[in-house]
PDB file of C-alpha atoms in Angstrom:
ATOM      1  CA  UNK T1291     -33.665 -21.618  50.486  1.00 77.00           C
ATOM      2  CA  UNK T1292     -35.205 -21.916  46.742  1.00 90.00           C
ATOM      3  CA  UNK T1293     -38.978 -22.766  47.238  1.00 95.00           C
ATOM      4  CA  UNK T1294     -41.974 -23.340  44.703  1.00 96.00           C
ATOM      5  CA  UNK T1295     -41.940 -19.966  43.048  1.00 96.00           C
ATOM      6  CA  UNK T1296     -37.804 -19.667  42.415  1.00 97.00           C
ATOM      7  CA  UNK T1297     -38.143 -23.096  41.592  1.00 97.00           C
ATOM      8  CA  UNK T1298     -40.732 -22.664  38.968  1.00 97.00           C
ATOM      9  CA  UNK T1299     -39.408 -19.815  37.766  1.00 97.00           C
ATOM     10  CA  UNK T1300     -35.964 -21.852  37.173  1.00 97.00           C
ATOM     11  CA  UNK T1301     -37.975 -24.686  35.238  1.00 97.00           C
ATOM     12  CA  UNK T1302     -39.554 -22.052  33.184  1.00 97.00           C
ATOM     13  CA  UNK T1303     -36.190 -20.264  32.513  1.00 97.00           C
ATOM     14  CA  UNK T1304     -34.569 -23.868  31.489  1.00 98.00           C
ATOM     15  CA  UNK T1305     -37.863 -25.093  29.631  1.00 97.00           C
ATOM     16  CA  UNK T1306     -36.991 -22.240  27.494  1.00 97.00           C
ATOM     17  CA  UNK T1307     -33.034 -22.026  27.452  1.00 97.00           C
ATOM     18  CA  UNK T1308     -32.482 -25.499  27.937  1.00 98.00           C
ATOM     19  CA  UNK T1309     -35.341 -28.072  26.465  1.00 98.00           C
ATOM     20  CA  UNK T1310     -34.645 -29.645  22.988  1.00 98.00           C
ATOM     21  CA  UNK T1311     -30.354 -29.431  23.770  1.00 98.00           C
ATOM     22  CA  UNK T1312     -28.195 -32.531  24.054  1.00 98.00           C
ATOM     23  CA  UNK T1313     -26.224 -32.678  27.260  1.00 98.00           C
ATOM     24  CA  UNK T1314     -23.176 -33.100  26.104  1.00 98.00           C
ATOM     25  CA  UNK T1315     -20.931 -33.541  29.087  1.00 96.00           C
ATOM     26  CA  UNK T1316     -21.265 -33.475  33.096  1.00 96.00           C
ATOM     27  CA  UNK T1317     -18.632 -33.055  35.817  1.00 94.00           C
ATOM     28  CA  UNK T1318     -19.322 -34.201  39.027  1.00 94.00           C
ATOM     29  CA  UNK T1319     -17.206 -31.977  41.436  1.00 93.00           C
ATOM     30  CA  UNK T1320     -19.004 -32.989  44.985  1.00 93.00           C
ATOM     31  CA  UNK T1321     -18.989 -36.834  44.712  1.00 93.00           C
ATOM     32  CA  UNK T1322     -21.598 -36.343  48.150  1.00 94.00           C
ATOM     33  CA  UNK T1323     -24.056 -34.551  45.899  1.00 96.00           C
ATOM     34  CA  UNK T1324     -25.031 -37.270  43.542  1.00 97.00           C
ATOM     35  CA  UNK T1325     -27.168 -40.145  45.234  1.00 97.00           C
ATOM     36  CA  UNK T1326     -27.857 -42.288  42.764  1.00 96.00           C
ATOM     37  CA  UNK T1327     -25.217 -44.342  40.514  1.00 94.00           C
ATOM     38  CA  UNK T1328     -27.895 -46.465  38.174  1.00 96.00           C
ATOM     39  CA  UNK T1329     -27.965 -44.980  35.712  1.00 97.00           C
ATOM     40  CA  UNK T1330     -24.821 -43.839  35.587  1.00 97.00           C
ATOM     41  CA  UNK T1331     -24.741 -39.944  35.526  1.00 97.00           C
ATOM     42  CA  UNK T1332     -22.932 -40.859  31.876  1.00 97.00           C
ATOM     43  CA  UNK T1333     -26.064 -41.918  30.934  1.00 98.00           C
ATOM     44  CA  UNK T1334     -26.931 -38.333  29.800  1.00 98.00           C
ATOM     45  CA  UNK T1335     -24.216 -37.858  27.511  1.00 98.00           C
ATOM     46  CA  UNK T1336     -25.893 -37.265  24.230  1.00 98.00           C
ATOM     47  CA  UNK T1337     -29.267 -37.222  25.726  1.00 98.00           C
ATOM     48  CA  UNK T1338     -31.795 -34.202  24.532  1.00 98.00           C
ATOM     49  CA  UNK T1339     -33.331 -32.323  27.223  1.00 98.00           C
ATOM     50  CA  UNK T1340     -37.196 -33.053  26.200  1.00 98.00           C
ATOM     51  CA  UNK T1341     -38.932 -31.235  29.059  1.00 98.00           C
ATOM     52  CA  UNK T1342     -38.105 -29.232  32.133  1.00 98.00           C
ATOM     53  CA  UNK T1343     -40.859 -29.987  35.347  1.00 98.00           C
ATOM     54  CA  UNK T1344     -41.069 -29.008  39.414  1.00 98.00           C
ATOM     55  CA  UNK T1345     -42.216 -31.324  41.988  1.00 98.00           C
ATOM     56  CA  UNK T1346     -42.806 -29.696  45.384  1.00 97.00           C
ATOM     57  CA  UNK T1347     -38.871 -28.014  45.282  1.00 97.00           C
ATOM     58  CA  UNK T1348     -37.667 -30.735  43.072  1.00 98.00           C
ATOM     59  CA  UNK T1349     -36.636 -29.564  39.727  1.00 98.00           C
ATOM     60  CA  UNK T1350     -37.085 -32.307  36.987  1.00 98.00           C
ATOM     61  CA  UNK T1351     -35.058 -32.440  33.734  1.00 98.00           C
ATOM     62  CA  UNK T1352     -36.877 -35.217  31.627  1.00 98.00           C
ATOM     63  CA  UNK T1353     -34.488 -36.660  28.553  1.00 98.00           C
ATOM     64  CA  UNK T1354     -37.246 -38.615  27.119  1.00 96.00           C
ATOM     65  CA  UNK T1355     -39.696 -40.670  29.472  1.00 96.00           C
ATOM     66  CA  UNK T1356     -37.095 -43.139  30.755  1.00 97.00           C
ATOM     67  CA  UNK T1357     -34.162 -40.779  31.759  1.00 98.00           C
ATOM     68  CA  UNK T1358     -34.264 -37.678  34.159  1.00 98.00           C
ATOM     69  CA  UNK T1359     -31.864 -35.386  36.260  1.00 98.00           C
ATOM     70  CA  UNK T1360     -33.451 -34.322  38.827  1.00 98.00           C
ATOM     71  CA  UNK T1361     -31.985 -32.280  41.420  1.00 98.00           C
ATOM     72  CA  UNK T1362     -33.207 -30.398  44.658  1.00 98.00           C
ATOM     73  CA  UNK T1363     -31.252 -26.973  45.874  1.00 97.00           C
ATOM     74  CA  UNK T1364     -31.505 -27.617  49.672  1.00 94.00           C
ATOM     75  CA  UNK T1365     -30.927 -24.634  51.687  1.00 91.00           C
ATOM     76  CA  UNK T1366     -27.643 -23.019  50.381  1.00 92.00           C
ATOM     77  CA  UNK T1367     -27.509 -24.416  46.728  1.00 95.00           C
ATOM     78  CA  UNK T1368     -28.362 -22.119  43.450  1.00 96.00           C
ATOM     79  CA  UNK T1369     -28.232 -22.707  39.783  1.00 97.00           C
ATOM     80  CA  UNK T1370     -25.677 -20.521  37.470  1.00 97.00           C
ATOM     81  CA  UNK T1371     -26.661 -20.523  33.606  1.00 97.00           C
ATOM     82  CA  UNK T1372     -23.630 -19.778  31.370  1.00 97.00           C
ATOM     83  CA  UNK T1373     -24.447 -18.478  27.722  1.00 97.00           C
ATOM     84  CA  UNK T1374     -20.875 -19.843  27.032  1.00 97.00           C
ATOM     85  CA  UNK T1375     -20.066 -22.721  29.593  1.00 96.00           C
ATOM     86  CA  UNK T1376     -16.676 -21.519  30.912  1.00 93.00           C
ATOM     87  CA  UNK T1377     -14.008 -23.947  29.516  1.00 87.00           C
ATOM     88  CA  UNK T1378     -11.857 -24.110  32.778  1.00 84.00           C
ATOM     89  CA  UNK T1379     -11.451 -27.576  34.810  1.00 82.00           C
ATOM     90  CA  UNK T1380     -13.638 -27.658  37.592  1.00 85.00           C
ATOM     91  CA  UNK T1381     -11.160 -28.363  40.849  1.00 80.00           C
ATOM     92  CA  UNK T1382     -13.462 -30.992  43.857  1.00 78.00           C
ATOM     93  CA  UNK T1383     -13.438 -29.169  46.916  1.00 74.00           C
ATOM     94  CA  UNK T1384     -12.008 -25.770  45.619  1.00 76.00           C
ATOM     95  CA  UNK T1385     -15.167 -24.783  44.670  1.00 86.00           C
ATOM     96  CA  UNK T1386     -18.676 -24.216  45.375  1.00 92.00           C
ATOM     97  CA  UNK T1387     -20.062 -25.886  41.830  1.00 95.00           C
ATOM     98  CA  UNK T1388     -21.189 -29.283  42.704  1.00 95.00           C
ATOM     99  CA  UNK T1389     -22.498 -30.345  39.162  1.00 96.00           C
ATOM    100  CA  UNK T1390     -21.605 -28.796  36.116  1.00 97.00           C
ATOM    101  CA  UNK T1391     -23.602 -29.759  32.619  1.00 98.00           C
ATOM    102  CA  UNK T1392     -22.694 -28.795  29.346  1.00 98.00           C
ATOM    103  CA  UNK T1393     -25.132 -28.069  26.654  1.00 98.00           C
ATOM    104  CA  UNK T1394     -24.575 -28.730  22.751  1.00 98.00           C
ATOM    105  CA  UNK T1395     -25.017 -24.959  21.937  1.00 97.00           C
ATOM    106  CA  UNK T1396     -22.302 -24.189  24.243  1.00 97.00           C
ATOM    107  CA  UNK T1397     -24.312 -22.965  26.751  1.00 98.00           C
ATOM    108  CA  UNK T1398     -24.738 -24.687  30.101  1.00 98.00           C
ATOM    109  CA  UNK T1399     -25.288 -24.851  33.994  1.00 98.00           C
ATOM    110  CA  UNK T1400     -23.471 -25.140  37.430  1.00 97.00           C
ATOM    111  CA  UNK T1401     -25.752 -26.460  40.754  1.00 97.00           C
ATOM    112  CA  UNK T1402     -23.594 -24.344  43.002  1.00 96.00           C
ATOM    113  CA  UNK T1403     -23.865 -24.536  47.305  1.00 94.00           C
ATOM    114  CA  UNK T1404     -22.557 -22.279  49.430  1.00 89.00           C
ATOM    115  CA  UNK T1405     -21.659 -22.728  53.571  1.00 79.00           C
ATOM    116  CA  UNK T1406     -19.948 -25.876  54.446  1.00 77.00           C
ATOM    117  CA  UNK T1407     -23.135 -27.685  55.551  1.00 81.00           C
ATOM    118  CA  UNK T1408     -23.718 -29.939  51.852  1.00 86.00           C
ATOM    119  CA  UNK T1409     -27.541 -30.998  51.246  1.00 93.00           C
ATOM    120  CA  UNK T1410     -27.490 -29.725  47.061  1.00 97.00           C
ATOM    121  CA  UNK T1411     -28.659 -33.877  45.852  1.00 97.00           C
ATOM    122  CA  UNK T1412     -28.568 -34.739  42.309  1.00 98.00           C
ATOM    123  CA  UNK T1413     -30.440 -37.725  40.919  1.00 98.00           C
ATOM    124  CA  UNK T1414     -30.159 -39.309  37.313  1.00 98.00           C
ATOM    125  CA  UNK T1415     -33.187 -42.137  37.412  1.00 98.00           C
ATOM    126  CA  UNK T1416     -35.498 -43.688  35.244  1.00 98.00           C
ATOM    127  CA  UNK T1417     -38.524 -42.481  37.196  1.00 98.00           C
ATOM    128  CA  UNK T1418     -38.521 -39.424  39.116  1.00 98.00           C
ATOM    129  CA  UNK T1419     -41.113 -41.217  41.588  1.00 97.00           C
ATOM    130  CA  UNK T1420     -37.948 -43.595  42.148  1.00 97.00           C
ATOM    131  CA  UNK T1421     -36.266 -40.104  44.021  1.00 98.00           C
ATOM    132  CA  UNK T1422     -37.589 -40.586  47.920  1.00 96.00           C
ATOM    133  CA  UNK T1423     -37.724 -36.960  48.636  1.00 97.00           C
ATOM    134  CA  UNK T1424     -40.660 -36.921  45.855  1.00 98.00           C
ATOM    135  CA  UNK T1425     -42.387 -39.962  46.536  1.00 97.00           C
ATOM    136  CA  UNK T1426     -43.096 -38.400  50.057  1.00 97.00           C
ATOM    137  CA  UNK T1427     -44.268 -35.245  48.537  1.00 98.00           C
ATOM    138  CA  UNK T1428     -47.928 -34.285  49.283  1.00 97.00           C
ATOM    139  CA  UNK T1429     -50.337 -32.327  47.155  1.00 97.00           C
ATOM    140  CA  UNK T1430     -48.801 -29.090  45.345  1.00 98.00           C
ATOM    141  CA  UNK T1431     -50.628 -26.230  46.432  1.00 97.00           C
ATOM    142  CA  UNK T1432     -51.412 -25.038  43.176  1.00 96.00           C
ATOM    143  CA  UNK T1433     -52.234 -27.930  41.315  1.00 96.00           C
ATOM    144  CA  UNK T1434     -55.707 -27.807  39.802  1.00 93.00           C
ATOM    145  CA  UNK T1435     -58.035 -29.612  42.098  1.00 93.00           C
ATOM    146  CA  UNK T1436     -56.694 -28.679  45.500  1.00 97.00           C
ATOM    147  CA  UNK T1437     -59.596 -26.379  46.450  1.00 97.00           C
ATOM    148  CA  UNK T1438     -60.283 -25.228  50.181  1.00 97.00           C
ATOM    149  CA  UNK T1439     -62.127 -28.507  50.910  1.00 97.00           C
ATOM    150  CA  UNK T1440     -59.176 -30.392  50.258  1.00 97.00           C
ATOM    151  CA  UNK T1441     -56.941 -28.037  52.232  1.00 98.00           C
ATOM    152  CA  UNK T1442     -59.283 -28.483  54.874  1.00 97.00           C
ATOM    153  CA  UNK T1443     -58.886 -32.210  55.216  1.00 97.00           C
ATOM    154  CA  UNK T1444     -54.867 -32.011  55.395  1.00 96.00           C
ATOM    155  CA  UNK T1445     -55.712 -29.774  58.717  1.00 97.00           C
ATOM    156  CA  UNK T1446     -57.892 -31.891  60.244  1.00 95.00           C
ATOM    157  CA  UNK T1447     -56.939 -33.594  63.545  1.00 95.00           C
ATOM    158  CA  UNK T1448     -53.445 -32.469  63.399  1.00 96.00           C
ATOM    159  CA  UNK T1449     -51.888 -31.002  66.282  1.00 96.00           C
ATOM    160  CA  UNK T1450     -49.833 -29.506  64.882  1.00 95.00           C
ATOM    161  CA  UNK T1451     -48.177 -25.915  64.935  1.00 96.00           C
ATOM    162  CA  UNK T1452     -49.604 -24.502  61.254  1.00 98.00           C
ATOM    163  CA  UNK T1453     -45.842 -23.357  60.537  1.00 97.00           C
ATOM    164  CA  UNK T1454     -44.675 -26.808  60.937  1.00 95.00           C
ATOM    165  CA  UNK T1455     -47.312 -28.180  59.399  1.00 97.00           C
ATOM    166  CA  UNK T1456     -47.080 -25.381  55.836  1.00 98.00           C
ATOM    167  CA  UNK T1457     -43.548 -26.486  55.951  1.00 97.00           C
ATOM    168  CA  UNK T1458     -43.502 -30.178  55.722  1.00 97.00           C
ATOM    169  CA  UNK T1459     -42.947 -31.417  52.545  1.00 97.00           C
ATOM    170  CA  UNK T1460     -45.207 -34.863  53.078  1.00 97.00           C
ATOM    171  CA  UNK T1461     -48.166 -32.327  53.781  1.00 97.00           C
ATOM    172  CA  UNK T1462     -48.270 -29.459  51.122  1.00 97.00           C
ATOM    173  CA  UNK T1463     -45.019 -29.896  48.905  1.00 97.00           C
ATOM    174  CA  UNK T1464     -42.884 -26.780  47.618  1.00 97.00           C
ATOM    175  CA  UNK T1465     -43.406 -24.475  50.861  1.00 97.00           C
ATOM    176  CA  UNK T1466     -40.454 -23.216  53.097  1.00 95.00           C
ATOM    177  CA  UNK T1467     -39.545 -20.971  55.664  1.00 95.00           C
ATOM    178  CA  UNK T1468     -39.867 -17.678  53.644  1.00 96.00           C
ATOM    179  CA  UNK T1469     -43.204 -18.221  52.267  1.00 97.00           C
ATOM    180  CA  UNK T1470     -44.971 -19.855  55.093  1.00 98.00           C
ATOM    181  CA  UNK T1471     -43.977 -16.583  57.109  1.00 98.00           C
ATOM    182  CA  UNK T1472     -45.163 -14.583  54.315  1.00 98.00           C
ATOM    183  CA  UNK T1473     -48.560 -16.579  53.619  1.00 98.00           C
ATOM    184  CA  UNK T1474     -49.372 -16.529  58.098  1.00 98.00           C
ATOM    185  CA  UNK T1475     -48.970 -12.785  57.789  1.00 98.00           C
ATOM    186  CA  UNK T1476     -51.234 -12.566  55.078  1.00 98.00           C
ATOM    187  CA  UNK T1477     -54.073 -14.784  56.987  1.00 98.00           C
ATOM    188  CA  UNK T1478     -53.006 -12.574  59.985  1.00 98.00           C
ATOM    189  CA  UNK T1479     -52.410 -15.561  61.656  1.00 98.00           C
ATOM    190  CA  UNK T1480     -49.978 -16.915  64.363  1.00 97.00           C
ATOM    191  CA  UNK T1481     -47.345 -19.183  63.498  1.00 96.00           C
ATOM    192  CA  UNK T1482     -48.304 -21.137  66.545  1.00 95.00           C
ATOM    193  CA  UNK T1483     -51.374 -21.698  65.820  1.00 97.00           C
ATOM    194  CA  UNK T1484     -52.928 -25.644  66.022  1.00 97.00           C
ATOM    195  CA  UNK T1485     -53.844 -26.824  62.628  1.00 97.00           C
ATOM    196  CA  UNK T1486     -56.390 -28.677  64.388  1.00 96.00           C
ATOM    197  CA  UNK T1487     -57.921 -25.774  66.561  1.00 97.00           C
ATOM    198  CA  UNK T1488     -58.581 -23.441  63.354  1.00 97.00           C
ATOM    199  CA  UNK T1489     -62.157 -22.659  62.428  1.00 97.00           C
ATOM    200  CA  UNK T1490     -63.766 -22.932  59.404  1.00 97.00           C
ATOM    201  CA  UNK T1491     -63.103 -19.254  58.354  1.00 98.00           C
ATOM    202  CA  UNK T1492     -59.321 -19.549  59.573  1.00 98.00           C
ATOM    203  CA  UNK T1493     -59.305 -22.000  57.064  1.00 98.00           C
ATOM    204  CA  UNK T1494     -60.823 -19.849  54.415  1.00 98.00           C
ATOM    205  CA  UNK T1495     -58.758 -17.268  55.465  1.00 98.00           C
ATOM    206  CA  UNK T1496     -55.472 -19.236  55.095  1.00 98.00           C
ATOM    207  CA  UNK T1497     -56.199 -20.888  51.947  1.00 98.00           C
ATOM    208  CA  UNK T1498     -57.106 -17.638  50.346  1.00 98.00           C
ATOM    209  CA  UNK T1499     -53.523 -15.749  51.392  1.00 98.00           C
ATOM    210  CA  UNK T1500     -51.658 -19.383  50.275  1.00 98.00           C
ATOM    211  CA  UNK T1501     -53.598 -19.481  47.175  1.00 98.00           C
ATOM    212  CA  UNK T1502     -53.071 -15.529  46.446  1.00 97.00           C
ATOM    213  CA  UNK T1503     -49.289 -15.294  48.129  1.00 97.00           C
ATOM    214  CA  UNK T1504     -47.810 -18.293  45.945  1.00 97.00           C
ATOM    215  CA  UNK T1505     -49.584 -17.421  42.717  1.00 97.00           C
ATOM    216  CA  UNK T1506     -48.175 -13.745  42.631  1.00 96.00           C
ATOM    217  CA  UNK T1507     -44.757 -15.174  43.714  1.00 96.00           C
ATOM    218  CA  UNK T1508     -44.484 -17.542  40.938  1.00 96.00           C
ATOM    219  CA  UNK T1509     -45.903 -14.892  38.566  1.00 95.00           C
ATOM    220  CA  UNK T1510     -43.285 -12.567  39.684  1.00 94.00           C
ATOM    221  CA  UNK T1511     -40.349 -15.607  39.196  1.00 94.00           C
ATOM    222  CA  UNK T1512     -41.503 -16.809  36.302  1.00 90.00           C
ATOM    223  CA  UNK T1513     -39.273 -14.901  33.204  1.00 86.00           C
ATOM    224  CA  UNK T1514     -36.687 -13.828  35.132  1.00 92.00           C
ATOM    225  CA  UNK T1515     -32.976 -15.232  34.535  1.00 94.00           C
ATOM    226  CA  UNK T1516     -31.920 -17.206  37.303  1.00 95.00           C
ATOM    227  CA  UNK T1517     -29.692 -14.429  38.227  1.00 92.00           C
ATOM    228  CA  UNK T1518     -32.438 -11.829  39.642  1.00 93.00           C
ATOM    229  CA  UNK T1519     -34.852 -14.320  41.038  1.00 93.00           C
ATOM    230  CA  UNK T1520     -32.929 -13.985  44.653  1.00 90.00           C
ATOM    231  CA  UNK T1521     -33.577 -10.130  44.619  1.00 91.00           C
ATOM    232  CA  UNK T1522     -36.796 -10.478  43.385  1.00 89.00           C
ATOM    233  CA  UNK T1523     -37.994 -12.969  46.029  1.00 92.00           C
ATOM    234  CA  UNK T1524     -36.412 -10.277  48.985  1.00 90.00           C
ATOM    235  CA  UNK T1525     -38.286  -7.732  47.298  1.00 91.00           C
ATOM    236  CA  UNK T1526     -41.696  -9.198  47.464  1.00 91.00           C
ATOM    237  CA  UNK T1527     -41.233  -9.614  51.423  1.00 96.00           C
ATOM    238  CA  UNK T1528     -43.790  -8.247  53.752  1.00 96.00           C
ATOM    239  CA  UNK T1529     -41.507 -10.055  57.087  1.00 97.00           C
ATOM    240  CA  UNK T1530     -39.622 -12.930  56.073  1.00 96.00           C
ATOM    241  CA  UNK T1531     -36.013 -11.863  57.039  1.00 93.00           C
ATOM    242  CA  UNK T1532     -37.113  -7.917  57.685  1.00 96.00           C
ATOM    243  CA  UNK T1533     -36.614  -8.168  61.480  1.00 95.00           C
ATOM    244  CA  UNK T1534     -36.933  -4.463  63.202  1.00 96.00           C
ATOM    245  CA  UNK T1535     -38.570  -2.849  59.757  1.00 97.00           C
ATOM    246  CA  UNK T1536     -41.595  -2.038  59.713  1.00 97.00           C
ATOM    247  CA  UNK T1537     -44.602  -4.558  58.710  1.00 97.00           C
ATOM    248  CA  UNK T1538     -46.333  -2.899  55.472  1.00 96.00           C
ATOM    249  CA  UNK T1539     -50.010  -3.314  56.962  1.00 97.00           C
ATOM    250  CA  UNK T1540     -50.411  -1.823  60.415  1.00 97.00           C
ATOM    251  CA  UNK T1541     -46.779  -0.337  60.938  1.00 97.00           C
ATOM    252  CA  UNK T1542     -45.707  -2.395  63.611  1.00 97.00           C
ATOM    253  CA  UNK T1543     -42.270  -3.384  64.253  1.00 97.00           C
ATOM    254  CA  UNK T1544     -41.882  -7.108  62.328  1.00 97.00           C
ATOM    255  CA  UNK T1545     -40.186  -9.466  65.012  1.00 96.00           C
ATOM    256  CA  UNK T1546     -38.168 -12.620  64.558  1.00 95.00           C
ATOM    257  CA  UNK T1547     -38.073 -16.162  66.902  1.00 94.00           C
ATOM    258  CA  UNK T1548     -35.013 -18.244  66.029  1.00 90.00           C
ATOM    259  CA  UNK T1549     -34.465 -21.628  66.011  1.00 81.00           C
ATOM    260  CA  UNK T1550     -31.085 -23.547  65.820  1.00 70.00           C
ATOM    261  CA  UNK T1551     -30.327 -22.935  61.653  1.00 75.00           C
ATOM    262  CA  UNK T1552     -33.632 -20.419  61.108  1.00 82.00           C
ATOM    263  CA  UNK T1553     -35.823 -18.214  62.490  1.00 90.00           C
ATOM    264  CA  UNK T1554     -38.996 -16.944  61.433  1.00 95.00           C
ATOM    265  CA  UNK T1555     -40.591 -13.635  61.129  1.00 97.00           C
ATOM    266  CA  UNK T1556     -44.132 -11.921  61.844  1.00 97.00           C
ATOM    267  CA  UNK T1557     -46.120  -8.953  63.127  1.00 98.00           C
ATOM    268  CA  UNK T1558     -47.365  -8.600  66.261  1.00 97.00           C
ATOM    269  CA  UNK T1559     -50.236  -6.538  65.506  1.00 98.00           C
ATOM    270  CA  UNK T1560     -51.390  -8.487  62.730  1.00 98.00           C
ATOM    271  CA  UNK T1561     -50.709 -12.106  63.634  1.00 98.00           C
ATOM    272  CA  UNK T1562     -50.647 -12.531  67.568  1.00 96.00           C
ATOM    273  CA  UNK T1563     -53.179  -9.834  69.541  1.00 95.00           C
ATOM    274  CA  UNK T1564     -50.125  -7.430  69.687  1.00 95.00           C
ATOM    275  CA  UNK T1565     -48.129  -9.852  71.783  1.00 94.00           C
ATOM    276  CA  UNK T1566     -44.718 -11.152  71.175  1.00 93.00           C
ATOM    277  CA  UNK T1567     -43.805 -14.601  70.619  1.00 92.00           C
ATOM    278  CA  UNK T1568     -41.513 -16.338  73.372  1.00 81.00           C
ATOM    279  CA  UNK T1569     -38.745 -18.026  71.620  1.00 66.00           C
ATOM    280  CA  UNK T1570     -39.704 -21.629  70.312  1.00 50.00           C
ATOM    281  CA  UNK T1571     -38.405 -23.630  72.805  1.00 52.00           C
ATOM    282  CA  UNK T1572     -40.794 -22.431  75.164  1.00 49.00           C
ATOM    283  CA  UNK T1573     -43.761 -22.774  72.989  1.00 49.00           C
ATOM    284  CA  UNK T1574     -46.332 -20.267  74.850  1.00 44.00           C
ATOM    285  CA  UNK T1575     -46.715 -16.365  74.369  1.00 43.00           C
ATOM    286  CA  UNK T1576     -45.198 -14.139  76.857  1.00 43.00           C
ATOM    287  CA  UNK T1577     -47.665 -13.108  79.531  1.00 39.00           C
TER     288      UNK T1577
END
């Protein structure tokens, strides 16, 4: 699943490739993906790209201040840039694209999904608030003015598990699977942990390796074409999906507990006293 750094480093990639072209045509080829029908995805036609934006995993193209496409990957969905848009008709349900747009240079874009489980949603609306998904949104992580103390008062009184709770989009926006695994590891933390029940330097602790994991991760997205950011978001691992490798730190084997469409990764010796987690439905540590 795309989170906050691929995300960002798509909007950077279109804020330079695509910002100040017209949109010259769109093809709808999953009628499911597009949620909204005023405007009228037609709407775009002839409208200049003015500014690209990300909210939480939300990417925003702005045509103007009254017009925006906005569109969220979901867990299987990608975008494919095209220096020359390919010219051949785009055949619903033969396909993976869900939303091709065509640029005035030529150039142009697919939102493609793979699997057969569809959750790629497209959005053309006057207000990008007016998308539900982002209304809900809480504070972006790395938005100037969310310091530790503010961090700290999302935490408090939740009982929450803190890999639920890094997850959920109403909470701290842009965060996923991968990099809530990767940013636990680095607080040497377990994924079980109560939000509630952390101490003040857990908190510290956490907020530093969020703060320090999500910055280099968007540093290392940001310039790259859409087509390496996949490979260079595996690369910058330590667990997330490296089951039975070794965990970079102490050298002990990384392990996984799944769930019924993920799992999650961490290291024993870092995160959890050396013991391994029972699987989720059981919600305890093996004795």
């Amino acid at each position: 699943m795309p989170e906050m750094p691929e995300v960002q480093g798509l909007v950077v990639f279109l804020g330079e490739r695509a910002v100040g072209r017209t949109i010259t045509r769109t093809s709808v080829a999953a009628i499911a993906a597009l949620k909204t029908y005023d405007p009228q995805i037609t709407a775009l036609h002839g409208a200049e790209i003015t500014a690209a934006s990300r909210l939480g995993k939300f990417i925003v193209l702005s045509c103007g201040e009254d017009l925006h496409l906005v569109f969220h990957l979901a867990k299987a969905g990608w975008l494919r840039w095209y220096e020359a848009l390919p010219a051949t008709l785009i055949k619903p349900g033969k396909t993976p694209i869900a939303l091709r747009v065509a640029l005035d240079d030529g150039s142009g874009f697919d939102l493609t999904e793979a699997g057969t489980k569809k959750s790629l949603a497209v959005y053309v609306v006057r207000d990008p608030q007016d998308v539900p998904g982002i209304a809900r949104l809480g504070p972006d992580p790395l938005a100037e003015g969310f310091d530790r103390d503010a961090f700290a008062a999302l935490l408090d009184g939740r009982r929450t598990q803190i890999k639920g709770l890094l997850r959920d989009q109403s909470v701290i926006a842009g965060i996923g699977n991968a990099y809530s695994d990767e940013i636990l590891h680095a607080a040497r933390m377990s994924p079980y942990a109560i939000a509630a029940t952390l101490s003040p330097d857990d908190v510290d602790r956490l907020f530093a390796a969020m703060q320090q994991t999500l910055t280099e991760a968007v540093a290392e997205a940001s310039g790259k074409p859409p087509a390496d950011l996949k490979d260079a978001k595996r690369r910058g691992m330590q667990v997330h999906a490296r089951r039975g490798e070794i965990c970079p730190v102490c050298g002990d084997t990384v392990r996984s507990v799944f769930f019924a469409d993920r799992s999650l990764e961490y290291c024993p010796t870092c995160q959890t006293g050396g013991k391994p987690l029972a699987d989720r439905r059981l919600s305890r540590l093996l004795k």
